[in-house]
Amino acid sequence: MLHPRARTMLLLALPALIIGVASSLVLLLIMKVAAVLQLILWNGLPYRLGLTPDSPFWVIMMLTLTGLAVGLVIRYSAGHGGPDPATEPLIGAPVQISALPGLLVALVLGLAGGVSLGPEHPVMVLNIALAVALGGKLFPRVAPLDWTILASAGTIGALFGTPVAAALIFSQTLNSSTDLPLWDRLFAPLMAAAAGALTTGLFFHPHFALPVAHYPQMHLVDIISGAVVCAIAIALGMVAVWCLPRLHQLMHRLKSPVLMLGIGGFILGVLGVIGGNITLFKGLDEMQQMAFSQTFSVTDYLLFAVIKLVALVVAAACGFRGGRIFPAVFVGVALGLMLHEHVDAVPAAITISCAILGMVLVVTRDAWLSLFMAAAVVPDTSLLPLLCIVMLPAWLLLAGKPVMIAPRKK
């Protein structure tokens, strides 16, 4: 009853479901361990020692010790703690299984210690390596690239709690000149992404949406305002793009990862003292705190955006294991809140969504992912036409510009 094409798709359905569920469980386990360790380090220990979590001494000490600990892991673990995220795209080639324990420990330490990076890149590396290694043994006829696609789709679905982001990303990356329809190629990745998203939803609900006033109707002036906000975010982001490879090269002259990450951790601690604890960690929970608070001024929001962006560049350049998407969203939210507070005639829905759009576009250079993140944080369907229009001049501005990746060491 089924066409051979349908039977081919069904053959990958079960492996896709298994990989999607497994990808989500790996993410959830890592986040749970990191959350427990963070609770101990930032809520338990300081009070036992008569300090507060936001005291300058504790912030600088914790970040410096975190850097030293991550440096020791990278120095002495097999595979040196996996690939350096600053030199890699989000989805890369599978690494050796021997590198995974060091990568896992380095990631958990960074997340719990307050480093301004998210979990997305290391978790992607872990899931791809496990899927290729285990899947290749169980189903040797399936190519490693297929396992890579399924694992990355499952991880994206798990990270964002929905298969929509995976559908958008892979509709672009799986496009080819073959006669096979796009949705035939998307079937198994979407199955993995859906399984990952549903599994995440059973235990945890990723909460990106902010309490932003509804945007009623698009007007021409709003398109102009959105394009200006997006251009401001792009300009700020391109400063970080320029700085990352140069700082990466400078820090790696130290050779020793312990020294390099120890210094990086100290710098992050100083930045945390300047910007406050709200500028620490991956930024997802912190952007909720920032949006719900009514006490911050234009200067505060600008400070949060700049400090978080500098911390992102420093953390990536020094070799901390983590991703750049979640911190970039925090920067976009802070910048959007600042611009709305400065010019309150422009709705917050426009300033926040367009600032996220521009910042994530600079960091990822992925238009679909940027649109998704903007729509996820400000989930208002009235904004979608405006975001799609604003994306056009933003893409023109970034066409041919450098991406936020440092060159690999020779």
Short mmCIF file of C-alpha atoms in Angstrom, two decimals:
data_model
loop_
_atom_site.label_atom_id
_atom_site.label_comp_id
_atom_site.label_asym_id
_atom_site.label_seq_id
_atom_site.Cartn_x
_atom_site.Cartn_y
_atom_site.Cartn_z
CA MET A 1 0.00 0.00 0.00
CA LEU A 2 2.95 2.32 0.54
CA HIS A 3 5.14 3.77 -2.16
CA PRO A 4 8.85 2.75 -1.99
CA ARG A 5 9.65 6.34 -1.00
CA ALA A 6 7.30 6.05 1.97
CA ARG A 7 8.83 2.72 3.00
CA THR A 8 12.29 4.30 2.88
CA MET A 9 11.15 7.10 5.15
CA LEU A 10 9.55 4.64 7.57
CA LEU A 11 12.78 2.68 7.84
CA LEU A 12 14.41 5.70 9.46
CA ALA A 13 11.41 6.55 11.62
CA LEU A 14 12.31 4.29 14.54
CA PRO A 15 16.01 5.30 14.67
CA ALA A 16 14.89 8.95 14.42
CA LEU A 17 12.52 8.53 17.37
CA ILE A 18 15.18 6.82 19.48
CA ILE A 19 17.81 9.46 18.66
CA GLY A 20 15.38 12.31 19.36
CA VAL A 21 14.46 10.91 22.76
CA ALA A 22 18.10 10.14 23.61
CA SER A 23 19.23 13.62 22.52
CA SER A 24 16.69 15.20 24.84
CA LEU A 25 17.62 12.95 27.77
CA VAL A 26 21.30 13.82 27.37
CA LEU A 27 20.44 17.53 27.40
CA LEU A 28 18.12 17.21 30.39
CA LEU A 29 20.67 15.22 32.38
CA ILE A 30 23.40 17.77 31.72
CA MET A 31 21.16 20.71 32.60
CA LYS A 32 19.95 19.02 35.79
CA VAL A 33 23.48 18.25 37.00
CA ALA A 34 24.60 21.79 36.14
CA ALA A 35 21.57 23.29 37.93
CA VAL A 36 22.24 21.30 41.11
CA LEU A 37 25.92 22.26 41.07
CA GLN A 38 24.99 25.91 40.41
CA LEU A 39 22.63 25.85 43.40
CA ILE A 40 25.44 24.59 45.62
CA LEU A 41 28.05 27.04 44.33
CA TRP A 42 25.88 30.16 44.22
CA ASN A 43 23.20 29.60 46.87
CA GLY A 44 24.72 27.23 49.40
CA LEU A 45 28.42 27.90 49.77
CA PRO A 46 28.51 31.73 49.90
CA TYR A 47 25.98 31.95 52.73
CA ARG A 48 27.81 29.26 54.69
CA LEU A 49 30.93 31.41 54.42
CA GLY A 50 29.13 34.58 55.47
CA LEU A 51 29.04 36.06 51.96
CA THR A 52 26.36 36.84 49.40
CA PRO A 53 26.31 35.43 45.85
CA ASP A 54 26.63 38.93 44.38
CA SER A 55 29.58 40.03 46.51
CA PRO A 56 32.54 41.04 44.30
CA PHE A 57 34.91 38.64 46.05
CA TRP A 58 32.64 35.64 45.50
CA VAL A 59 31.86 36.45 41.86
CA ILE A 60 35.51 36.93 40.90
CA MET A 61 36.66 33.91 42.91
CA MET A 62 33.99 31.60 41.46
CA LEU A 63 34.61 32.58 37.85
CA THR A 64 38.40 32.36 38.27
CA LEU A 65 38.18 28.92 39.89
CA THR A 66 35.76 27.82 37.18
CA GLY A 67 38.25 28.89 34.53
CA LEU A 68 41.09 27.04 36.26
CA ALA A 69 38.96 23.90 36.66
CA VAL A 70 37.88 23.92 33.00
CA GLY A 71 41.50 24.54 31.98
CA LEU A 72 42.66 21.50 33.98
CA VAL A 73 39.98 19.35 32.36
CA ILE A 74 40.98 20.48 28.86
CA ARG A 75 44.67 20.07 29.64
CA TYR A 76 44.51 16.54 31.02
CA SER A 77 41.44 14.91 29.46
CA ALA A 78 41.55 12.76 26.35
CA GLY A 79 40.78 14.77 23.24
CA HIS A 80 41.40 18.01 25.17
CA GLY A 81 37.74 18.44 26.05
CA GLY A 82 36.46 18.24 22.49
CA PRO A 83 36.58 20.90 19.77
CA ASP A 84 36.98 24.58 20.57
CA PRO A 85 33.47 26.06 20.00
CA ALA A 86 34.97 29.38 18.91
CA THR A 87 36.33 27.70 15.77
CA GLU A 88 33.30 25.51 14.98
CA PRO A 89 29.79 25.97 13.52
CA LEU A 90 26.80 24.75 15.51
CA ILE A 91 26.62 21.48 13.57
CA GLY A 92 30.00 19.92 12.83
CA ALA A 93 31.70 16.61 12.09
CA PRO A 94 31.55 13.84 14.73
CA VAL A 95 34.40 13.67 17.24
CA GLN A 96 35.98 10.67 18.92
CA ILE A 97 34.07 9.13 21.83
CA SER A 98 37.18 9.47 24.00
CA ALA A 99 36.81 13.27 23.91
CA LEU A 100 33.27 13.24 25.33
CA PRO A 101 33.94 12.82 29.08
CA GLY A 102 36.23 15.84 29.16
CA LEU A 103 33.77 17.87 27.08
CA LEU A 104 30.92 16.90 29.39
CA VAL A 105 32.78 17.90 32.56
CA ALA A 106 33.99 21.17 31.01
CA LEU A 107 30.44 22.04 29.94
CA VAL A 108 28.87 21.32 33.34
CA LEU A 109 31.56 23.31 35.15
CA GLY A 110 31.08 26.27 32.83
CA LEU A 111 27.28 26.25 33.08
CA ALA A 112 27.31 25.96 36.86
CA GLY A 113 30.19 28.39 37.37
CA GLY A 114 28.46 31.32 35.65
CA VAL A 115 30.25 31.43 32.27
CA SER A 116 28.30 33.44 29.66
CA LEU A 117 27.81 30.60 27.20
CA GLY A 118 24.89 28.27 26.52
CA PRO A 119 24.81 24.46 26.29
CA GLU A 120 23.92 24.15 22.62
CA HIS A 121 27.28 23.51 20.93
CA PRO A 122 28.77 20.95 23.38
CA VAL A 123 25.45 19.08 23.64
CA MET A 124 25.30 18.99 19.86
CA VAL A 125 28.83 17.57 19.73
CA LEU A 126 27.98 14.94 22.37
CA ASN A 127 24.78 13.79 20.68
CA ILE A 128 26.29 13.65 17.20
CA ALA A 129 29.30 11.64 18.40
CA LEU A 130 27.10 9.17 20.31
CA ALA A 131 24.64 8.79 17.44
CA VAL A 132 27.36 8.18 14.85
CA ALA A 133 29.26 5.72 17.06
CA LEU A 134 26.29 3.69 18.32
CA GLY A 135 24.18 4.01 15.19
CA GLY A 136 27.08 2.93 12.99
CA LYS A 137 27.39 -0.29 14.98
CA LEU A 138 23.68 -1.11 15.03
CA PHE A 139 22.88 0.01 11.47
CA PRO A 140 26.15 -0.04 9.51
CA ARG A 141 24.37 0.61 6.22
CA VAL A 142 23.26 4.07 7.35
CA ALA A 143 25.82 6.76 6.49
CA PRO A 144 27.44 8.80 9.30
CA LEU A 145 26.00 11.96 7.75
CA ASP A 146 22.47 10.65 8.29
CA TRP A 147 23.20 9.98 11.97
CA THR A 148 24.67 13.48 12.24
CA ILE A 149 21.53 15.03 10.77
CA LEU A 150 19.21 13.03 13.04
CA ALA A 151 21.20 13.81 16.19
CA SER A 152 21.45 17.52 15.40
CA ALA A 153 17.72 17.69 14.62
CA GLY A 154 16.86 15.89 17.85
CA THR A 155 19.12 18.22 19.82
CA ILE A 156 17.61 21.35 18.26
CA GLY A 157 14.12 20.08 19.03
CA ALA A 158 15.16 19.34 22.62
CA LEU A 159 16.88 22.70 23.11
CA PHE A 160 13.93 24.82 22.01
CA GLY A 161 11.08 22.50 23.01
CA THR A 162 9.63 22.48 19.48
CA PRO A 163 10.50 20.90 16.10
CA VAL A 164 9.86 24.21 14.33
CA ALA A 165 13.46 25.44 14.61
CA ALA A 166 14.77 22.15 13.19
CA ALA A 167 12.28 22.33 10.31
CA LEU A 168 13.45 25.84 9.44
CA ILE A 169 17.17 25.08 9.70
CA PHE A 170 17.09 21.79 7.79
CA SER A 171 14.79 23.11 5.08
CA GLN A 172 17.83 25.17 4.15
CA THR A 173 20.68 22.73 4.80
CA LEU A 174 18.99 19.68 3.22
CA ASN A 175 18.07 21.47 0.03
CA SER A 176 19.77 19.93 -3.00
CA SER A 177 19.41 19.51 -6.74
CA THR A 178 18.19 15.90 -6.55
CA ASP A 179 14.69 14.87 -7.60
CA LEU A 180 13.87 13.75 -4.06
CA PRO A 181 11.28 16.15 -2.58
CA LEU A 182 12.42 18.29 0.32
CA TRP A 183 9.86 16.84 2.71
CA ASP A 184 11.12 13.33 1.98
CA ARG A 185 14.51 14.46 3.27
CA LEU A 186 12.92 16.34 6.17
CA PHE A 187 10.78 13.41 7.36
CA ALA A 188 13.34 11.65 9.57
CA PRO A 189 14.97 14.84 10.96
CA LEU A 190 11.55 16.22 11.86
CA MET A 191 10.67 12.93 13.52
CA ALA A 192 13.85 13.19 15.61
CA ALA A 193 13.19 16.87 16.41
CA ALA A 194 9.59 16.15 17.42
CA ALA A 195 10.69 13.26 19.65
CA GLY A 196 13.33 15.47 21.26
CA ALA A 197 10.88 18.32 21.80
CA LEU A 198 8.17 16.06 23.26
CA THR A 199 10.65 14.37 25.59
CA THR A 200 11.90 17.73 26.83
CA GLY A 201 8.29 18.80 27.36
CA LEU A 202 7.66 15.85 29.67
CA PHE A 203 10.26 17.08 32.16
CA PHE A 204 10.89 20.73 31.42
CA HIS A 205 9.21 23.51 29.45
CA PRO A 206 11.73 25.90 27.85
CA HIS A 207 10.29 29.35 28.46
CA PHE A 208 11.47 31.93 25.97
CA ALA A 209 8.42 34.20 25.78
CA LEU A 210 8.62 37.56 27.55
CA PRO A 211 5.72 39.61 28.98
CA VAL A 212 5.54 42.07 26.09
CA ALA A 213 2.45 44.09 25.19
CA HIS A 214 0.53 42.82 22.15
CA TYR A 215 1.46 44.40 18.82
CA PRO A 216 -1.88 45.25 17.14
CA GLN A 217 -1.15 46.08 13.51
CA MET A 218 1.81 46.72 11.22
CA HIS A 219 2.42 50.26 9.96
CA LEU A 220 5.02 51.64 7.59
CA VAL A 221 6.74 53.60 10.36
CA ASP A 222 7.09 50.37 12.36
CA ILE A 223 9.01 48.76 9.50
CA ILE A 224 11.41 51.70 9.49
CA SER A 225 11.75 51.56 13.27
CA GLY A 226 12.34 47.79 13.19
CA ALA A 227 14.98 48.12 10.48
CA VAL A 228 16.80 50.81 12.50
CA VAL A 229 16.72 48.66 15.66
CA CYS A 230 17.99 45.66 13.71
CA ALA A 231 20.80 47.75 12.19
CA ILE A 232 21.85 48.93 15.66
CA ALA A 233 21.97 45.33 16.88
CA ILE A 234 23.97 44.29 13.83
CA ALA A 235 26.45 47.13 14.34
CA LEU A 236 26.98 46.12 17.98
CA GLY A 237 27.25 42.46 17.05
CA MET A 238 29.80 43.11 14.31
CA VAL A 239 32.10 44.69 16.88
CA ALA A 240 32.06 41.32 18.67
CA VAL A 241 32.65 39.52 15.36
CA TRP A 242 35.74 41.68 14.79
CA CYS A 243 37.03 41.14 18.34
CA LEU A 244 36.57 37.36 18.67
CA PRO A 245 39.28 36.06 16.30
CA ARG A 246 41.79 38.65 17.47
CA LEU A 247 41.21 37.96 21.15
CA HIS A 248 41.21 34.22 20.44
CA GLN A 249 44.61 34.49 18.77
CA LEU A 250 45.96 36.65 21.61
CA MET A 251 44.74 34.32 24.37
CA HIS A 252 46.03 31.18 22.64
CA ARG A 253 49.55 32.58 22.62
CA LEU A 254 49.61 31.57 26.27
CA LYS A 255 49.63 27.90 25.14
CA SER A 256 48.59 26.59 28.56
CA PRO A 257 44.78 26.10 28.75
CA VAL A 258 44.92 26.35 32.55
CA LEU A 259 46.55 29.79 32.43
CA MET A 260 44.40 30.91 29.50
CA LEU A 261 41.09 29.89 31.07
CA GLY A 262 42.16 31.05 34.53
CA ILE A 263 42.79 34.55 33.16
CA GLY A 264 39.57 34.34 31.15
CA GLY A 265 37.63 33.34 34.25
CA PHE A 266 39.10 36.27 36.20
CA ILE A 267 38.08 38.70 33.42
CA LEU A 268 34.57 37.20 33.40
CA GLY A 269 34.44 37.68 37.19
CA VAL A 270 35.35 41.34 36.86
CA LEU A 271 32.71 41.76 34.16
CA GLY A 272 30.19 40.03 36.42
CA VAL A 273 30.96 42.48 39.22
CA ILE A 274 30.44 45.42 36.85
CA GLY A 275 27.26 44.10 35.24
CA GLY A 276 25.85 42.21 38.21
CA ASN A 277 24.90 38.55 38.50
CA ILE A 278 22.17 39.06 35.92
CA THR A 279 24.89 39.11 33.25
CA LEU A 280 26.26 35.70 34.32
CA PHE A 281 25.29 32.20 33.14
CA LYS A 282 23.72 31.31 29.80
CA GLY A 283 21.15 34.13 29.94
CA LEU A 284 17.80 32.38 29.49
CA ASP A 285 16.57 32.73 33.07
CA GLU A 286 18.35 36.04 33.47
CA MET A 287 16.53 37.65 30.53
CA GLN A 288 13.24 36.72 32.22
CA GLN A 289 14.40 38.46 35.40
CA MET A 290 15.41 41.49 33.38
CA ALA A 291 12.11 41.69 31.52
CA PHE A 292 9.91 41.23 34.60
CA SER A 293 11.79 43.81 36.65
CA GLN A 294 10.51 47.37 36.61
CA THR A 295 13.54 48.94 38.29
CA PHE A 296 16.10 49.13 35.48
CA SER A 297 16.89 52.28 33.52
CA VAL A 298 18.18 52.92 30.00
CA THR A 299 21.74 52.94 31.34
CA ASP A 300 21.20 49.64 33.13
CA TYR A 301 19.91 47.89 30.01
CA LEU A 302 22.77 49.25 27.92
CA LEU A 303 25.26 48.10 30.55
CA PHE A 304 23.73 44.60 30.59
CA ALA A 305 23.89 44.33 26.79
CA VAL A 306 27.50 45.50 26.50
CA ILE A 307 28.79 43.47 29.46
CA LYS A 308 27.04 40.30 28.28
CA LEU A 309 28.42 40.70 24.76
CA VAL A 310 31.95 41.31 26.05
CA ALA A 311 31.61 38.29 28.37
CA LEU A 312 30.43 36.18 25.43
CA VAL A 313 33.47 37.16 23.37
CA VAL A 314 35.88 36.58 26.27
CA ALA A 315 34.40 33.20 27.19
CA ALA A 316 34.47 31.99 23.58
CA ALA A 317 37.96 33.33 22.89
CA CYS A 318 39.46 31.70 26.00
CA GLY A 319 38.18 28.24 25.12
CA PHE A 320 35.25 27.70 27.49
CA ARG A 321 32.98 24.96 26.16
CA GLY A 322 29.59 26.42 25.31
CA GLY A 323 27.38 27.93 22.65
CA ARG A 324 26.69 31.51 21.67
CA ILE A 325 22.97 31.53 20.80
CA PHE A 326 21.41 31.95 24.26
CA PRO A 327 23.79 34.76 25.35
CA ALA A 328 23.14 36.50 22.03
CA VAL A 329 19.39 36.38 22.72
CA PHE A 330 20.02 37.95 26.15
CA VAL A 331 22.00 40.76 24.50
CA GLY A 332 19.16 41.30 22.02
CA VAL A 333 16.57 41.47 24.81
CA ALA A 334 18.65 43.93 26.84
CA LEU A 335 19.28 46.09 23.77
CA GLY A 336 15.59 45.99 22.81
CA LEU A 337 14.46 46.97 26.30
CA MET A 338 16.99 49.80 26.32
CA LEU A 339 15.79 51.19 22.97
CA HIS A 340 12.15 50.97 24.01
CA GLU A 341 12.90 52.72 27.31
CA HIS A 342 14.80 55.41 25.40
CA VAL A 343 12.09 55.90 22.73
CA ASP A 344 8.90 54.57 24.25
CA ALA A 345 6.90 55.53 21.16
CA VAL A 346 8.35 52.43 19.48
CA PRO A 347 6.54 49.34 20.89
CA ALA A 348 8.64 46.99 22.99
CA ALA A 349 7.48 44.11 20.80
CA ILE A 350 9.31 45.72 17.86
CA THR A 351 12.48 46.78 19.66
CA ILE A 352 12.97 43.43 21.42
CA SER A 353 12.14 41.15 18.48
CA CYS A 354 14.14 43.15 15.94
CA ALA A 355 17.15 43.46 18.27
CA ILE A 356 17.11 39.68 18.78
CA LEU A 357 16.75 39.19 15.05
CA GLY A 358 19.81 41.31 14.31
CA MET A 359 21.99 39.95 17.10
CA VAL A 360 21.25 36.27 16.46
CA LEU A 361 21.71 36.84 12.73
CA VAL A 362 25.19 38.24 13.37
CA VAL A 363 26.15 35.35 15.68
CA THR A 364 24.69 32.46 13.67
CA ARG A 365 24.34 33.90 10.16
CA ASP A 366 21.19 31.77 9.90
CA ALA A 367 18.10 33.75 8.85
CA TRP A 368 15.59 31.04 9.78
CA LEU A 369 17.02 30.54 13.26
CA SER A 370 17.10 34.31 13.80
CA LEU A 371 13.44 34.63 12.81
CA PHE A 372 12.54 31.70 15.04
CA MET A 373 14.32 33.13 18.11
CA ALA A 374 12.72 36.55 17.62
CA ALA A 375 9.27 34.97 17.27
CA ALA A 376 9.85 32.65 20.24
CA VAL A 377 10.77 35.48 22.62
CA VAL A 378 7.96 37.75 21.36
CA PRO A 379 5.32 35.21 20.26
CA ASP A 380 2.99 37.58 18.44
CA THR A 381 1.75 36.53 14.98
CA SER A 382 1.13 40.18 14.07
CA LEU A 383 4.90 40.69 14.13
CA LEU A 384 5.80 37.95 11.65
CA PRO A 385 5.25 40.03 8.47
CA LEU A 386 7.29 42.87 9.96
CA LEU A 387 10.14 40.53 10.96
CA CYS A 388 10.24 38.99 7.49
CA ILE A 389 10.46 42.45 5.89
CA VAL A 390 13.09 43.67 8.36
CA MET A 391 15.15 40.56 7.64
CA LEU A 392 15.71 41.73 4.03
CA PRO A 393 17.82 44.86 4.72
CA ALA A 394 19.50 43.04 7.62
CA TRP A 395 20.62 40.26 5.29
CA LEU A 396 21.87 42.84 2.79
CA LEU A 397 23.96 44.48 5.51
CA LEU A 398 25.61 41.17 6.45
CA ALA A 399 26.09 39.77 2.97
CA GLY A 400 29.78 38.93 2.54
CA LYS A 401 30.72 40.09 6.05
CA PRO A 402 32.91 37.95 8.36
CA VAL A 403 31.18 35.37 10.55
CA MET A 404 31.63 34.97 14.30
CA ILE A 405 34.17 32.11 14.11
CA ALA A 406 37.84 32.20 15.01
CA PRO A 407 40.35 30.46 12.69
CA ARG A 408 41.51 27.03 13.82
CA LYS A 409 44.99 26.72 15.24
CA LYS A 410 47.51 25.32 12.77
#
